[in-house]
PDB file of C-alpha atoms in Angstrom:
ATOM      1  CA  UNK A   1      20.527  75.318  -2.662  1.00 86.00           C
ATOM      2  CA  UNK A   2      19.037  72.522  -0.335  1.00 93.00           C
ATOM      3  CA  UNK A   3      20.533  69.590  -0.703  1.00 95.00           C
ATOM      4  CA  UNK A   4      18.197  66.113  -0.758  1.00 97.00           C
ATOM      5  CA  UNK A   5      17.564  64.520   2.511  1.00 98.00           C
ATOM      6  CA  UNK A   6      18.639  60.829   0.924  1.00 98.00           C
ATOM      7  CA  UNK A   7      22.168  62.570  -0.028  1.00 98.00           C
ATOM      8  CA  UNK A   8      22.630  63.931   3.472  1.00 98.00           C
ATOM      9  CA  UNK A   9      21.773  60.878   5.099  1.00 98.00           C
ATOM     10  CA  UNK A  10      24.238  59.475   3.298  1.00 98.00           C
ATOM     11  CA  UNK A  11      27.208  62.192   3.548  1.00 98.00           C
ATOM     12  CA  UNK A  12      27.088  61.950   7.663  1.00 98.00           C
ATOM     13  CA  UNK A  13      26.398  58.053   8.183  1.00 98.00           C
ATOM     14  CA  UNK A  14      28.630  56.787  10.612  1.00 98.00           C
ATOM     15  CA  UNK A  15      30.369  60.369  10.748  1.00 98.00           C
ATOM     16  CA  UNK A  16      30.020  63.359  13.293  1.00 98.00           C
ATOM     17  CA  UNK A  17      27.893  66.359  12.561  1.00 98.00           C
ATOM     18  CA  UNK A  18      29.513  69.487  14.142  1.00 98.00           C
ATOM     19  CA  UNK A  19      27.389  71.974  15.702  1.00 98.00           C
ATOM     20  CA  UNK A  20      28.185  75.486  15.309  1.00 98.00           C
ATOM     21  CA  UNK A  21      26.017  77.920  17.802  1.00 97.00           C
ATOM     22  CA  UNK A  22      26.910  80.971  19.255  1.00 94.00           C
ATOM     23  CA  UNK A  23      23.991  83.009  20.897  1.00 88.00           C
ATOM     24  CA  UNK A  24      23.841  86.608  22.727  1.00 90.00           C
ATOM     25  CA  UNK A  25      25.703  86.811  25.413  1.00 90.00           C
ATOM     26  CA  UNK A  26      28.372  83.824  24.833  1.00 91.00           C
ATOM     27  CA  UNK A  27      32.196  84.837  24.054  1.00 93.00           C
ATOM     28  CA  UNK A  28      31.843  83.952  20.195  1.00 94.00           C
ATOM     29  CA  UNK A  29      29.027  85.926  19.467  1.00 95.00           C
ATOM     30  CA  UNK A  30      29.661  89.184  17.119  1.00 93.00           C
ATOM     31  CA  UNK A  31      26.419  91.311  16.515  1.00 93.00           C
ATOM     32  CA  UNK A  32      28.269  92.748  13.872  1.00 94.00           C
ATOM     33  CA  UNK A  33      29.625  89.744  12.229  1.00 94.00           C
ATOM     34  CA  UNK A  34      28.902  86.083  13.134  1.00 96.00           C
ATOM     35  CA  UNK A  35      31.869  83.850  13.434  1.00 97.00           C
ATOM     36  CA  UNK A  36      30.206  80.658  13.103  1.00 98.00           C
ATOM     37  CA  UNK A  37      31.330  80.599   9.195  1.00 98.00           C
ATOM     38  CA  UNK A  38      34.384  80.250  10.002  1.00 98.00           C
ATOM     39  CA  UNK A  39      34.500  77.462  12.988  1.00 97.00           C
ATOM     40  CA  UNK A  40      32.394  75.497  10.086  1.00 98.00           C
ATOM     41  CA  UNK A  41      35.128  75.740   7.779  1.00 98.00           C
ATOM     42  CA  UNK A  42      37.138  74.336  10.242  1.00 98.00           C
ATOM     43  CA  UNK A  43      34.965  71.699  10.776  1.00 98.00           C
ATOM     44  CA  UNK A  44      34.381  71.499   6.971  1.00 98.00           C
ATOM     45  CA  UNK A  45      38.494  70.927   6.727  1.00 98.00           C
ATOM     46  CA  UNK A  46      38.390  68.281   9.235  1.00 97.00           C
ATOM     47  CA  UNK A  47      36.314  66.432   7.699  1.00 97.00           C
ATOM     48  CA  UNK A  48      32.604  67.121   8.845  1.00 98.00           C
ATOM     49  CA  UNK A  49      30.113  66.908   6.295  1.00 98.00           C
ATOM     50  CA  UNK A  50      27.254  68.541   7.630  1.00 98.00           C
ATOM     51  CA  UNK A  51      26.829  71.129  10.115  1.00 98.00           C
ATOM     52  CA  UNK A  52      24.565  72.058  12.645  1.00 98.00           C
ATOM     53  CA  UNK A  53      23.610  75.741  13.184  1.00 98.00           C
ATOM     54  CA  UNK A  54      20.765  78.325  15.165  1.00 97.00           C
ATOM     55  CA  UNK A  55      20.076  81.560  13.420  1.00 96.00           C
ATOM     56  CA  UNK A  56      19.072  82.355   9.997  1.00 98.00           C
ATOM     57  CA  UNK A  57      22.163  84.517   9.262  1.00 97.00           C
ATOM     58  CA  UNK A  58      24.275  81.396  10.353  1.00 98.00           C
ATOM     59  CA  UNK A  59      22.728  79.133   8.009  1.00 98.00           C
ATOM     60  CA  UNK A  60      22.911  81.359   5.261  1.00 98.00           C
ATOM     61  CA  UNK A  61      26.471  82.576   6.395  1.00 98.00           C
ATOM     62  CA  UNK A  62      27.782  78.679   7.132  1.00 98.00           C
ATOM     63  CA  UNK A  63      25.995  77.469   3.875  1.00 98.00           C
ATOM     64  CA  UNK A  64      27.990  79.950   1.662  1.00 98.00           C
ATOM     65  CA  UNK A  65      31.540  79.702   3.161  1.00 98.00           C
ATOM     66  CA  UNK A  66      31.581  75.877   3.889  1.00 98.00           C
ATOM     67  CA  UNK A  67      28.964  74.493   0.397  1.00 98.00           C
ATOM     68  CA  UNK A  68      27.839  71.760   2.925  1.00 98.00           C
ATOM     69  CA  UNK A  69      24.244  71.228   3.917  1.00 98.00           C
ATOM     70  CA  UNK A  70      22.743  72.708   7.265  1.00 98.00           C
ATOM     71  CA  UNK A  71      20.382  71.822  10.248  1.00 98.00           C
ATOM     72  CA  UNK A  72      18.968  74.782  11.193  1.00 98.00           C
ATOM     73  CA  UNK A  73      17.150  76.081  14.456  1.00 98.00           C
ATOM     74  CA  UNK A  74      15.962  78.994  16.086  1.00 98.00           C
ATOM     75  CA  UNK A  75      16.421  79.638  19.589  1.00 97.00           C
ATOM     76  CA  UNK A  76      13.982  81.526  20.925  1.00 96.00           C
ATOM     77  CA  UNK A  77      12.191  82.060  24.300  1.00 94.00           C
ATOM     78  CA  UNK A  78       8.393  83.281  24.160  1.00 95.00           C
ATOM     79  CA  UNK A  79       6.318  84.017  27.100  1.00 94.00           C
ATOM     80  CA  UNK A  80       4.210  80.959  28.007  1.00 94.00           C
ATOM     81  CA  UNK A  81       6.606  78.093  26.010  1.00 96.00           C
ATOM     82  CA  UNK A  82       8.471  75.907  27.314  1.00 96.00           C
ATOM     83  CA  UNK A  83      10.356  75.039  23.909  1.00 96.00           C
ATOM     84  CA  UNK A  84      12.509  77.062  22.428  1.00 96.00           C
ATOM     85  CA  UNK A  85      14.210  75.329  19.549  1.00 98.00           C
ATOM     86  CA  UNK A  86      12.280  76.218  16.587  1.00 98.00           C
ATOM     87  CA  UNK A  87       8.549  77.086  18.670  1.00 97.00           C
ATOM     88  CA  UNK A  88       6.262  78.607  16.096  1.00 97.00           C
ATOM     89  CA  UNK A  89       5.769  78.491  12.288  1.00 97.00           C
ATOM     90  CA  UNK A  90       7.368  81.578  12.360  1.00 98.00           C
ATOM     91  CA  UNK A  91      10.701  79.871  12.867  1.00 98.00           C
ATOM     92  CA  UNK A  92       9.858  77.184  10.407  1.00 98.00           C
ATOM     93  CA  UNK A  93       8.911  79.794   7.897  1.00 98.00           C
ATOM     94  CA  UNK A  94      12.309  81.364   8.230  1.00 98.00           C
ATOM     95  CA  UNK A  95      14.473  78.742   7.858  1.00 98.00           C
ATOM     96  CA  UNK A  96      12.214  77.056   5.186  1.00 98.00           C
ATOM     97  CA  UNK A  97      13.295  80.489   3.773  1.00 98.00           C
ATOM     98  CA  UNK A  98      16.872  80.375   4.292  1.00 98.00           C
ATOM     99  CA  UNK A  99      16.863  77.110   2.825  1.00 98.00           C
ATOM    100  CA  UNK A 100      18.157  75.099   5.829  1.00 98.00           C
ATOM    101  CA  UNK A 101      18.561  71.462   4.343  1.00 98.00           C
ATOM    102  CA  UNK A 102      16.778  70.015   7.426  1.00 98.00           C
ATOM    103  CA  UNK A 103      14.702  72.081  10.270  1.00 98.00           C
ATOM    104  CA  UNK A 104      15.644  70.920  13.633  1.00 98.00           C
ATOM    105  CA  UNK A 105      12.883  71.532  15.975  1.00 98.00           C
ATOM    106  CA  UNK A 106      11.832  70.774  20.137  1.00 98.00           C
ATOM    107  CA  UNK A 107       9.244  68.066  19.688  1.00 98.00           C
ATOM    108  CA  UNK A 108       9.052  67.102  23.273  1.00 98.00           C
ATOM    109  CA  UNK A 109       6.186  66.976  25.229  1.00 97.00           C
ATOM    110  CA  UNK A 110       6.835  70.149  27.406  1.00 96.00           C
ATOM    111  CA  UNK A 111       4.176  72.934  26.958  1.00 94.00           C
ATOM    112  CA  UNK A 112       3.601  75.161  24.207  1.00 93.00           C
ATOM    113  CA  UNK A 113       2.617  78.401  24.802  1.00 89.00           C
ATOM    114  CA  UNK A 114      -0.799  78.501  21.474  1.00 87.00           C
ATOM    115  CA  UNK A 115      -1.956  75.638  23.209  1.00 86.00           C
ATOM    116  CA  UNK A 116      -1.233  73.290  20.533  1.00 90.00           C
ATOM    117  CA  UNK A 117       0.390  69.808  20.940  1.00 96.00           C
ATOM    118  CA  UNK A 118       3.753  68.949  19.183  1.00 98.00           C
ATOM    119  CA  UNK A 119       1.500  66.323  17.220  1.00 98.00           C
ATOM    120  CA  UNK A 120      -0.844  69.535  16.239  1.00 97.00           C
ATOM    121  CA  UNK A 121       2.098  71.266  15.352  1.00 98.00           C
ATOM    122  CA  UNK A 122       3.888  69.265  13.234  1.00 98.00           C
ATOM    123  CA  UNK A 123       1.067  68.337  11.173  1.00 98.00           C
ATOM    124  CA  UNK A 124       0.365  71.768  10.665  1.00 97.00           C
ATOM    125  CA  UNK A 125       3.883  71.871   9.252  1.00 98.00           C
ATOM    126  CA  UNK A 126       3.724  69.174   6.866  1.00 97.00           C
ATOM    127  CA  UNK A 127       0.080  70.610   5.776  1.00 98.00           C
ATOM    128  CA  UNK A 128       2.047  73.859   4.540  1.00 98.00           C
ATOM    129  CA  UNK A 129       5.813  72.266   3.866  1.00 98.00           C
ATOM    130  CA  UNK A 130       4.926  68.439   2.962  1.00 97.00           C
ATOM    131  CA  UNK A 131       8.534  68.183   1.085  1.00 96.00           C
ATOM    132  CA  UNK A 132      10.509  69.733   4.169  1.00 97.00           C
ATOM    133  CA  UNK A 133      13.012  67.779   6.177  1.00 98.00           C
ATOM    134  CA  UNK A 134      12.432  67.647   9.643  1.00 98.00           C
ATOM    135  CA  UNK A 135      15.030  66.793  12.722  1.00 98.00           C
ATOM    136  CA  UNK A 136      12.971  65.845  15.747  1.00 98.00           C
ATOM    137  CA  UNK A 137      14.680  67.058  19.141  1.00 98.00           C
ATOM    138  CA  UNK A 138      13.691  64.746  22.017  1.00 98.00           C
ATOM    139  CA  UNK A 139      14.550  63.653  25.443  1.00 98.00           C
ATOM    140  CA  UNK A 140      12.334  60.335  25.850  1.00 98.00           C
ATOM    141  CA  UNK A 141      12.063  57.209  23.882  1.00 98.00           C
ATOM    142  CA  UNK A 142       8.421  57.961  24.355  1.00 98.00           C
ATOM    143  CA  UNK A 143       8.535  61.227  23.065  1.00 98.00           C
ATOM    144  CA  UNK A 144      10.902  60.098  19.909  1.00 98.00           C
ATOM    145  CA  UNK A 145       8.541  57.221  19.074  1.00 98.00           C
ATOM    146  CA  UNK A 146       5.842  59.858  19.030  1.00 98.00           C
ATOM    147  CA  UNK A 147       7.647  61.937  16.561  1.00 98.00           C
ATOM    148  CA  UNK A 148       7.953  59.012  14.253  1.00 98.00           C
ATOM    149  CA  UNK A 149       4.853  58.348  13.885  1.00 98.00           C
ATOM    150  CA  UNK A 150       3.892  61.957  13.150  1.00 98.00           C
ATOM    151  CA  UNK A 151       5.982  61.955  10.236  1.00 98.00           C
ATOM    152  CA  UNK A 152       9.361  63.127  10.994  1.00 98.00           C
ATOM    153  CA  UNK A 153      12.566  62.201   8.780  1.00 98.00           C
ATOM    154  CA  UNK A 154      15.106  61.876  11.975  1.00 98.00           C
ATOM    155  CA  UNK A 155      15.087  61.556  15.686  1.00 98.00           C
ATOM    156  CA  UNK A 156      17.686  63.797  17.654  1.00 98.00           C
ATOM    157  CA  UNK A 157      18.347  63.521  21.333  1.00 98.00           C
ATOM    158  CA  UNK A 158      19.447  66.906  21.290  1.00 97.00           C
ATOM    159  CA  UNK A 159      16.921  67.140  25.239  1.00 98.00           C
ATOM    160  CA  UNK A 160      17.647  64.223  27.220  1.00 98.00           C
ATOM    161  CA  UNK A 161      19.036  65.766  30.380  1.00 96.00           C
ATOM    162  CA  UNK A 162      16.990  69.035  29.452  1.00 95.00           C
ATOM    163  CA  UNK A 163      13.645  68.491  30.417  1.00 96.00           C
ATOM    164  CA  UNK A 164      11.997  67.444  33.903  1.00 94.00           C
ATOM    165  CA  UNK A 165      10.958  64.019  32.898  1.00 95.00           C
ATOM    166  CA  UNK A 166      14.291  62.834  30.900  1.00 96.00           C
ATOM    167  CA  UNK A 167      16.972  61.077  32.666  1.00 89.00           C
ATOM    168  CA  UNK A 168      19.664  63.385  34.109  1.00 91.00           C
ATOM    169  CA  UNK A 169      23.136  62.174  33.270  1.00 89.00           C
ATOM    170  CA  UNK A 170      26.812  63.470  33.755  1.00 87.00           C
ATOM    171  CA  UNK A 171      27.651  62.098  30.366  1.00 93.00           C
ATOM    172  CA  UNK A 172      25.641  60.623  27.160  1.00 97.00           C
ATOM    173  CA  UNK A 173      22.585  59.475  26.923  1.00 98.00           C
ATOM    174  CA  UNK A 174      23.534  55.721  25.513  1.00 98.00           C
ATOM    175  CA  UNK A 175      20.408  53.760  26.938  1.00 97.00           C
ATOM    176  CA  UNK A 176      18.348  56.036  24.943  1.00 98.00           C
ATOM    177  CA  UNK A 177      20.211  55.777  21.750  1.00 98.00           C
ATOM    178  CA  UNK A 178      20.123  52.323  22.185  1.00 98.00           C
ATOM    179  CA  UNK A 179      16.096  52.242  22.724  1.00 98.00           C
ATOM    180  CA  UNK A 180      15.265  54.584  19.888  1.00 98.00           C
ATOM    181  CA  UNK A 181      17.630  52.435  17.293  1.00 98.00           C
ATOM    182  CA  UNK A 182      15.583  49.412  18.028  1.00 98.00           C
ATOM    183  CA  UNK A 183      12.218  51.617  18.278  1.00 98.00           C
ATOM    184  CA  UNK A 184      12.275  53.990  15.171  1.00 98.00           C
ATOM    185  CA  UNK A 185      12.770  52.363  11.367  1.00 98.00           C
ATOM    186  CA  UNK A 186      13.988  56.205  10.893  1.00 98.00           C
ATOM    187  CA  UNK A 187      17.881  57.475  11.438  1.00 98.00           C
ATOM    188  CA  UNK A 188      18.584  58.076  14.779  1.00 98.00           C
ATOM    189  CA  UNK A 189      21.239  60.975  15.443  1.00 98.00           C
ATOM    190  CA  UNK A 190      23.356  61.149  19.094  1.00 98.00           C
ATOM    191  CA  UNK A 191      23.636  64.558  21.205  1.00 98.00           C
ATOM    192  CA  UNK A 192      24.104  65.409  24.252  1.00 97.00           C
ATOM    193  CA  UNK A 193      27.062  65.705  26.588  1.00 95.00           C
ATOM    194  CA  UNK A 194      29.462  63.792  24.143  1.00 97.00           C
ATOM    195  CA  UNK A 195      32.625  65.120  25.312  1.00 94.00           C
ATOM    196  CA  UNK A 196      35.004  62.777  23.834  1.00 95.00           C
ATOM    197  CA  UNK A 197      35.803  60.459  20.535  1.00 96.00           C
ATOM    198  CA  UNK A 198      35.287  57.348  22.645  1.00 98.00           C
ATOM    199  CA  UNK A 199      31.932  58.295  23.385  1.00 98.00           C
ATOM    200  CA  UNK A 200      30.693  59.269  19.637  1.00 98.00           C
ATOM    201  CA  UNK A 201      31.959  56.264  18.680  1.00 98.00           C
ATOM    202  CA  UNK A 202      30.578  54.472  21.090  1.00 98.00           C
ATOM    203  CA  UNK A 203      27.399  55.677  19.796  1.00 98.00           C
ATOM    204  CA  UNK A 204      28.180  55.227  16.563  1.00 98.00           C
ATOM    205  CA  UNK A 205      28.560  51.394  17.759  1.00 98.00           C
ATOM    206  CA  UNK A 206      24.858  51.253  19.216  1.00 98.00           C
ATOM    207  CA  UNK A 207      23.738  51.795  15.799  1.00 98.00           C
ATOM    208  CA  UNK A 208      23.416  55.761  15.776  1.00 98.00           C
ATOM    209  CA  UNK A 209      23.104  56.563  12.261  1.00 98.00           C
ATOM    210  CA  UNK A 210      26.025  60.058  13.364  1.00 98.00           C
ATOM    211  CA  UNK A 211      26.576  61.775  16.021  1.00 98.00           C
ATOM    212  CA  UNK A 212      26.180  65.640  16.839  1.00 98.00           C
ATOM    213  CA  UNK A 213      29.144  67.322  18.925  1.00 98.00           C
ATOM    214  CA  UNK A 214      28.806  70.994  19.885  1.00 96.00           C
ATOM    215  CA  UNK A 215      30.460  72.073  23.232  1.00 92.00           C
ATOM    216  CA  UNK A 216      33.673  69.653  23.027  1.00 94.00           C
ATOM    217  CA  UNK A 217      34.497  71.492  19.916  1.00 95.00           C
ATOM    218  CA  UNK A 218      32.933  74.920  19.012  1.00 95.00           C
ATOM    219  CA  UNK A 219      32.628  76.688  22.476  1.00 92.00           C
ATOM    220  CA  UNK A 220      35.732  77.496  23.864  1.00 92.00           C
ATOM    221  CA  UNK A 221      34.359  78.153  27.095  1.00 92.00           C
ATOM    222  CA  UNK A 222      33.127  75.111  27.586  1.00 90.00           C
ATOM    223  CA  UNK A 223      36.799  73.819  27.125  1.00 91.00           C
ATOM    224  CA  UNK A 224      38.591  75.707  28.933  1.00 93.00           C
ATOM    225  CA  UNK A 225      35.840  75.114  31.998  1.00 92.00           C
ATOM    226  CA  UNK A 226      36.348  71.624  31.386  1.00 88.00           C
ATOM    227  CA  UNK A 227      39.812  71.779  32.166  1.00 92.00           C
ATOM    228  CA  UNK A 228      39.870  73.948  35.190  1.00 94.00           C
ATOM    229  CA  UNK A 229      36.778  71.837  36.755  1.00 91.00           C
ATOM    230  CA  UNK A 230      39.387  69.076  35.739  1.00 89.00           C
ATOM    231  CA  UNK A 231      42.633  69.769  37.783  1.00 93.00           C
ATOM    232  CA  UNK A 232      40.432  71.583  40.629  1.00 87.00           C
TER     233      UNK A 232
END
């Protein structure tokens, strides 16, 4: 069951959202059995009250074992898209589905593949799901200003770094956290390249409302490169 976006809100204020992911290819991923349950429950134990996931059998997988509520996204790459979190209403439709307690989705400005603008696009979605929770992921003030104002319930900064007109930083994105807090009237939520408990809280301190951390926890890889790059 989905949980209310007001009760959410309030579970992970000032508190870190862990992202679980593991896609084709990467040293977690099981075709026959996702794993992802089970590095939520970790996170569940250590105190995370909401997790982030991509796939529909990880939020219906991470939703069972762990009881807490879900961000869900779809990665996928289609011919003529730039985006790839959650692209189409196809996506949407799944994880409306799956009940994902809030649908993360790219709502930067890059190009989309039907033609259709992310302002076309998500008022298509709130034509056909006006009740549905939506996580905008951006890279630009502009672009998370934009999102507002179409009607999203939270602004992610899940792309700075990731597309060609963001700023490209070694570590977090603070300026933009800062500029969206003092932009948007809506909760603002930190990711990107947060590596370390100094820097979450730091953007906890610039008035993020939590903070997202993927790499520095769930992909061991990651780590370990970390370390290696680290003493080399």
């Amino acid at each position: 069951m989905k949980k209310p976006l007001k009760e959410v809100l309030t579970l992970v204020r000032g508190s870190i959202i862990v992202s679980c992911q593991a896609l084709p290819g990467e040293p977690l991923y099981c075709e026959e059995m996702s794993l992802m349950p089970f590095m939520a429950e970790a996170a569940r134990r250590a105190g995370s009250k909401c997790i982030r996931t991509s796939s529909i059998r990880d939020v219906i997988g991470i939703k069972e074992k762990t009881g807490l509520p879900v961000i869900g996204l779809i990665k996928r790459r289609i011919e003529g898209y730039e985006t790839y979190i959650t692209p189409t209403m196809e996506e949407i439709d799944a994880l409306a589905k799956a009940d994902a307690d809030i649908i993360a989705l790219d709502c930067t400005f890059m190009k989309r593949g039907n033609g259709r603008t992310i302002n076309e696009f998500l008022q298509q979605i709130r034509e056909k799901y006006p009740d549905i929770a939506l996580m905008a992921d951006i890279s630009t003030l502009e672009e998370g200003v934009n999102a507002w104002k179409c009607g999203v319930d939270i602004i992610g900064t899940t792309m700075s770094g990731y597309t060609p007109h963001s700023a490209k930083t070694e570590g977090p994105d603070y300026e933009l956290v800062s500029g969206l807090v003092s932009a948007v009237p809506i909760p603002v939520i930190a990711e990107g390249r947060i590596h370390y408990p100094d820097q979450a809280k730091k953007m906890l301190q610039l008035g993020a409302h939590a903070v997202v951390v993927g790499g520095a926890i769930t992909r061991p890889l990651e780590i370990a490169q970390r370390f290696y790059q680290g003493i080399l």
